[in-house]
Amino acid sequence: MSRLAPTIAAAIALAVPTAACAQMPAETESTSAEAPLTLAEIATIQQLCGNVSRMYARYLDDKDWENLPNAFAEDGVWEVLGNRMQGPEEIQGYWKMRTADWTPTHGRVHQIANEVIEVIDRDHARGTSTVFIYFF
């Protein structure tokens, strides 16, 4: 029987273009870049960006360094434990280095809580969350 030890690891702050979250479905795109965002557009952007957070956690838990950069825009910023990284390659490199000595049986699960995604405009959103990491 394994014992789970919860650890509050970090508050992740992502400032990524919403294009990195995913393409918005055509039916939610506005015809004018100047028009205010509709509630449907805001909700879609928030959902797509939330998916990116979950994708990031899954890639970390699986040590999937090849796909980890897919969770970030080219100019995406990730901050944790006093470290600030910008761009997919820098983030990928940090995690490869940080976890290089973890044994193959070292397990962990990220649990994302209190996620808030602020939609700035059609091209930008900022998200913050608290992440609990269970090591076992």
PDB file of C-alpha atoms in Angstrom:
ATOM      1  CA  MET A   1       0.000   0.000   0.000  1.00  0.00           C
ATOM      2  CA  SER A   2       1.450   3.363  -0.952  1.00  0.00           C
ATOM      3  CA  ARG A   3       1.087   6.469   1.150  1.00  0.00           C
ATOM      4  CA  LEU A   4       0.236   9.733  -0.555  1.00  0.00           C
ATOM      5  CA  ALA A   5       1.965  12.778   0.838  1.00  0.00           C
ATOM      6  CA  PRO A   6       0.286  16.014  -0.251  1.00  0.00           C
ATOM      7  CA  THR A   7       2.469  18.997  -0.937  1.00  0.00           C
ATOM      8  CA  ILE A   8       1.366  22.460  -1.971  1.00  0.00           C
ATOM      9  CA  ALA A   9       3.883  23.114  -4.667  1.00  0.00           C
ATOM     10  CA  ALA A  10       3.145  26.293  -6.491  1.00  0.00           C
ATOM     11  CA  ALA A  11       0.851  28.895  -7.799  1.00  0.00           C
ATOM     12  CA  ILE A  12       1.145  28.777 -11.556  1.00  0.00           C
ATOM     13  CA  ALA A  13       0.765  32.032 -13.405  1.00  0.00           C
ATOM     14  CA  LEU A  14       0.389  31.772 -17.150  1.00  0.00           C
ATOM     15  CA  ALA A  15       0.146  34.769 -19.398  1.00  0.00           C
ATOM     16  CA  VAL A  16      -0.456  33.282 -22.799  1.00  0.00           C
ATOM     17  CA  PRO A  17      -2.134  34.398 -25.974  1.00  0.00           C
ATOM     18  CA  THR A  18      -5.519  32.715 -26.238  1.00  0.00           C
ATOM     19  CA  ALA A  19      -4.383  31.315 -29.564  1.00  0.00           C
ATOM     20  CA  ALA A  20      -2.204  28.984 -27.493  1.00  0.00           C
ATOM     21  CA  CYS A  21      -5.276  27.710 -25.674  1.00  0.00           C
ATOM     22  CA  ALA A  22      -6.727  26.526 -28.990  1.00  0.00           C
ATOM     23  CA  GLN A  23      -8.532  27.948 -31.934  1.00  0.00           C
ATOM     24  CA  MET A  24     -11.934  29.252 -30.997  1.00  0.00           C
ATOM     25  CA  PRO A  25     -14.694  27.459 -32.894  1.00  0.00           C
ATOM     26  CA  ALA A  26     -15.905  29.496 -35.885  1.00  0.00           C
ATOM     27  CA  GLU A  27     -19.382  29.926 -34.437  1.00  0.00           C
ATOM     28  CA  THR A  28     -17.963  31.868 -31.456  1.00  0.00           C
ATOM     29  CA  GLU A  29     -15.717  34.179 -33.460  1.00  0.00           C
ATOM     30  CA  SER A  30     -16.873  37.757 -33.652  1.00  0.00           C
ATOM     31  CA  THR A  31     -17.050  39.529 -36.991  1.00  0.00           C
ATOM     32  CA  SER A  32     -15.338  42.619 -35.618  1.00  0.00           C
ATOM     33  CA  ALA A  33     -12.113  42.736 -33.645  1.00  0.00           C
ATOM     34  CA  GLU A  34     -13.410  45.966 -32.110  1.00  0.00           C
ATOM     35  CA  ALA A  35     -16.685  44.499 -30.825  1.00  0.00           C
ATOM     36  CA  PRO A  36     -16.797  43.601 -27.126  1.00  0.00           C
ATOM     37  CA  LEU A  37     -16.431  39.954 -26.291  1.00  0.00           C
ATOM     38  CA  THR A  38     -19.668  38.077 -25.807  1.00  0.00           C
ATOM     39  CA  LEU A  39     -20.218  35.915 -22.730  1.00  0.00           C
ATOM     40  CA  ALA A  40     -20.020  32.863 -25.001  1.00  0.00           C
ATOM     41  CA  GLU A  41     -16.618  33.968 -26.320  1.00  0.00           C
ATOM     42  CA  ILE A  42     -15.322  34.592 -22.799  1.00  0.00           C
ATOM     43  CA  ALA A  43     -16.569  31.198 -21.597  1.00  0.00           C
ATOM     44  CA  THR A  44     -15.020  29.445 -24.607  1.00  0.00           C
ATOM     45  CA  ILE A  45     -11.651  31.107 -24.062  1.00  0.00           C
ATOM     46  CA  GLN A  46     -11.734  30.244 -20.349  1.00  0.00           C
ATOM     47  CA  GLN A  47     -12.574  26.600 -21.100  1.00  0.00           C
ATOM     48  CA  LEU A  48      -9.851  26.268 -23.726  1.00  0.00           C
ATOM     49  CA  CYS A  49      -7.260  27.845 -21.435  1.00  0.00           C
ATOM     50  CA  GLY A  50      -8.354  25.574 -18.567  1.00  0.00           C
ATOM     51  CA  ASN A  51      -7.730  22.624 -20.879  1.00  0.00           C
ATOM     52  CA  VAL A  52      -4.179  23.865 -21.357  1.00  0.00           C
ATOM     53  CA  SER A  53      -3.633  23.836 -17.567  1.00  0.00           C
ATOM     54  CA  ARG A  54      -4.837  20.250 -17.350  1.00  0.00           C
ATOM     55  CA  MET A  55      -2.733  19.268 -20.349  1.00  0.00           C
ATOM     56  CA  TYR A  56       0.334  20.772 -18.655  1.00  0.00           C
ATOM     57  CA  ALA A  57      -0.323  18.832 -15.435  1.00  0.00           C
ATOM     58  CA  ARG A  58      -0.825  15.585 -17.332  1.00  0.00           C
ATOM     59  CA  TYR A  59       2.410  16.000 -19.286  1.00  0.00           C
ATOM     60  CA  LEU A  60       4.331  16.697 -16.079  1.00  0.00           C
ATOM     61  CA  ASP A  61       2.813  13.718 -14.271  1.00  0.00           C
ATOM     62  CA  ASP A  62       3.641  11.467 -17.224  1.00  0.00           C
ATOM     63  CA  LYS A  63       7.153  12.985 -17.669  1.00  0.00           C
ATOM     64  CA  ASP A  64       6.146  13.613 -21.277  1.00  0.00           C
ATOM     65  CA  TRP A  65       8.861  16.143 -22.121  1.00  0.00           C
ATOM     66  CA  GLU A  66       8.208  15.880 -25.853  1.00  0.00           C
ATOM     67  CA  ASN A  67       4.623  17.150 -25.552  1.00  0.00           C
ATOM     68  CA  LEU A  68       5.098  19.538 -22.609  1.00  0.00           C
ATOM     69  CA  PRO A  69       5.965  22.473 -24.911  1.00  0.00           C
ATOM     70  CA  ASN A  70       2.562  22.046 -26.603  1.00  0.00           C
ATOM     71  CA  ALA A  71       0.951  23.473 -23.477  1.00  0.00           C
ATOM     72  CA  PHE A  72       2.627  26.860 -23.979  1.00  0.00           C
ATOM     73  CA  ALA A  73       2.541  29.656 -26.510  1.00  0.00           C
ATOM     74  CA  GLU A  74       5.860  30.792 -27.920  1.00  0.00           C
ATOM     75  CA  ASP A  75       5.707  33.809 -25.600  1.00  0.00           C
ATOM     76  CA  GLY A  76       3.979  32.006 -22.709  1.00  0.00           C
ATOM     77  CA  VAL A  77       5.341  32.667 -19.222  1.00  0.00           C
ATOM     78  CA  TRP A  78       5.445  30.150 -16.376  1.00  0.00           C
ATOM     79  CA  GLU A  79       6.438  31.143 -12.836  1.00  0.00           C
ATOM     80  CA  VAL A  80       6.978  28.775  -9.930  1.00  0.00           C
ATOM     81  CA  LEU A  81       9.009  28.805  -6.716  1.00  0.00           C
ATOM     82  CA  GLY A  82      10.782  32.028  -7.652  1.00  0.00           C
ATOM     83  CA  ASN A  83      11.706  30.787 -11.136  1.00  0.00           C
ATOM     84  CA  ARG A  84      10.430  32.530 -14.259  1.00  0.00           C
ATOM     85  CA  MET A  85      10.584  30.847 -17.624  1.00  0.00           C
ATOM     86  CA  GLN A  86       9.383  32.123 -20.967  1.00  0.00           C
ATOM     87  CA  GLY A  87       8.601  29.995 -23.988  1.00  0.00           C
ATOM     88  CA  PRO A  88       8.122  26.262 -24.449  1.00  0.00           C
ATOM     89  CA  GLU A  89      11.787  25.296 -24.753  1.00  0.00           C
ATOM     90  CA  GLU A  90      12.858  27.087 -21.584  1.00  0.00           C
ATOM     91  CA  ILE A  91      10.014  25.483 -19.618  1.00  0.00           C
ATOM     92  CA  GLN A  92      10.768  22.044 -21.067  1.00  0.00           C
ATOM     93  CA  GLY A  93      14.475  22.421 -20.239  1.00  0.00           C
ATOM     94  CA  TYR A  94      13.718  23.438 -16.665  1.00  0.00           C
ATOM     95  CA  TRP A  95      11.600  20.354 -16.050  1.00  0.00           C
ATOM     96  CA  LYS A  96      14.050  17.986 -17.735  1.00  0.00           C
ATOM     97  CA  MET A  97      16.810  19.329 -15.469  1.00  0.00           C
ATOM     98  CA  ARG A  98      14.697  19.419 -12.332  1.00  0.00           C
ATOM     99  CA  THR A  99      13.438  15.853 -12.665  1.00  0.00           C
ATOM    100  CA  ALA A 100      16.547  14.194 -14.117  1.00  0.00           C
ATOM    101  CA  ASP A 101      17.297  12.335 -10.875  1.00  0.00           C
ATOM    102  CA  TRP A 102      13.740  11.141 -10.218  1.00  0.00           C
ATOM    103  CA  THR A 103      13.532   7.371 -10.298  1.00  0.00           C
ATOM    104  CA  PRO A 104      11.142   5.739 -12.785  1.00  0.00           C
ATOM    105  CA  THR A 105       8.945   4.657  -9.868  1.00  0.00           C
ATOM    106  CA  HIS A 106       8.678   8.217  -8.499  1.00  0.00           C
ATOM    107  CA  GLY A 107       5.012   9.065  -8.931  1.00  0.00           C
ATOM    108  CA  ARG A 108       3.144  12.301  -8.644  1.00  0.00           C
ATOM    109  CA  VAL A 109      -0.262  13.714  -9.402  1.00  0.00           C
ATOM    110  CA  HIS A 110      -1.042  17.399  -9.875  1.00  0.00           C
ATOM    111  CA  GLN A 111      -4.394  18.632  -8.648  1.00  0.00           C
ATOM    112  CA  ILE A 112      -5.372  22.082  -9.910  1.00  0.00           C
ATOM    113  CA  ALA A 113      -7.567  24.218  -7.663  1.00  0.00           C
ATOM    114  CA  ASN A 114      -8.855  27.789  -7.519  1.00  0.00           C
ATOM    115  CA  GLU A 115      -8.142  28.320 -11.192  1.00  0.00           C
ATOM    116  CA  VAL A 116      -9.125  31.760 -12.440  1.00  0.00           C
ATOM    117  CA  ILE A 117      -8.713  32.722 -16.065  1.00  0.00           C
ATOM    118  CA  GLU A 118      -9.013  36.400 -16.854  1.00  0.00           C
ATOM    119  CA  VAL A 119      -9.816  37.049 -20.491  1.00  0.00           C
ATOM    120  CA  ILE A 120      -8.028  40.228 -21.484  1.00  0.00           C
ATOM    121  CA  ASP A 121      -9.099  40.322 -25.128  1.00  0.00           C
ATOM    122  CA  ARG A 122      -9.533  37.946 -28.059  1.00  0.00           C
ATOM    123  CA  ASP A 123      -5.794  37.335 -28.210  1.00  0.00           C
ATOM    124  CA  HIS A 124      -4.762  37.330 -24.542  1.00  0.00           C
ATOM    125  CA  ALA A 125      -5.737  35.678 -21.279  1.00  0.00           C
ATOM    126  CA  ARG A 126      -4.042  35.330 -17.905  1.00  0.00           C
ATOM    127  CA  GLY A 127      -4.603  32.409 -15.595  1.00  0.00           C
ATOM    128  CA  THR A 128      -3.620  31.636 -12.038  1.00  0.00           C
ATOM    129  CA  SER A 129      -4.210  28.518  -9.984  1.00  0.00           C
ATOM    130  CA  THR A 130      -3.075  26.726  -6.886  1.00  0.00           C
ATOM    131  CA  VAL A 131      -1.561  23.323  -7.533  1.00  0.00           C
ATOM    132  CA  PHE A 132      -1.393  20.491  -5.022  1.00  0.00           C
ATOM    133  CA  ILE A 133       1.148  17.807  -5.864  1.00  0.00           C
ATOM    134  CA  TYR A 134       0.880  14.366  -4.350  1.00  0.00           C
ATOM    135  CA  PHE A 135       4.137  12.428  -4.332  1.00  0.00           C
ATOM    136  CA  PHE A 136       4.127   8.690  -3.853  1.00  0.00           C
TER     137      PHE A 136
END
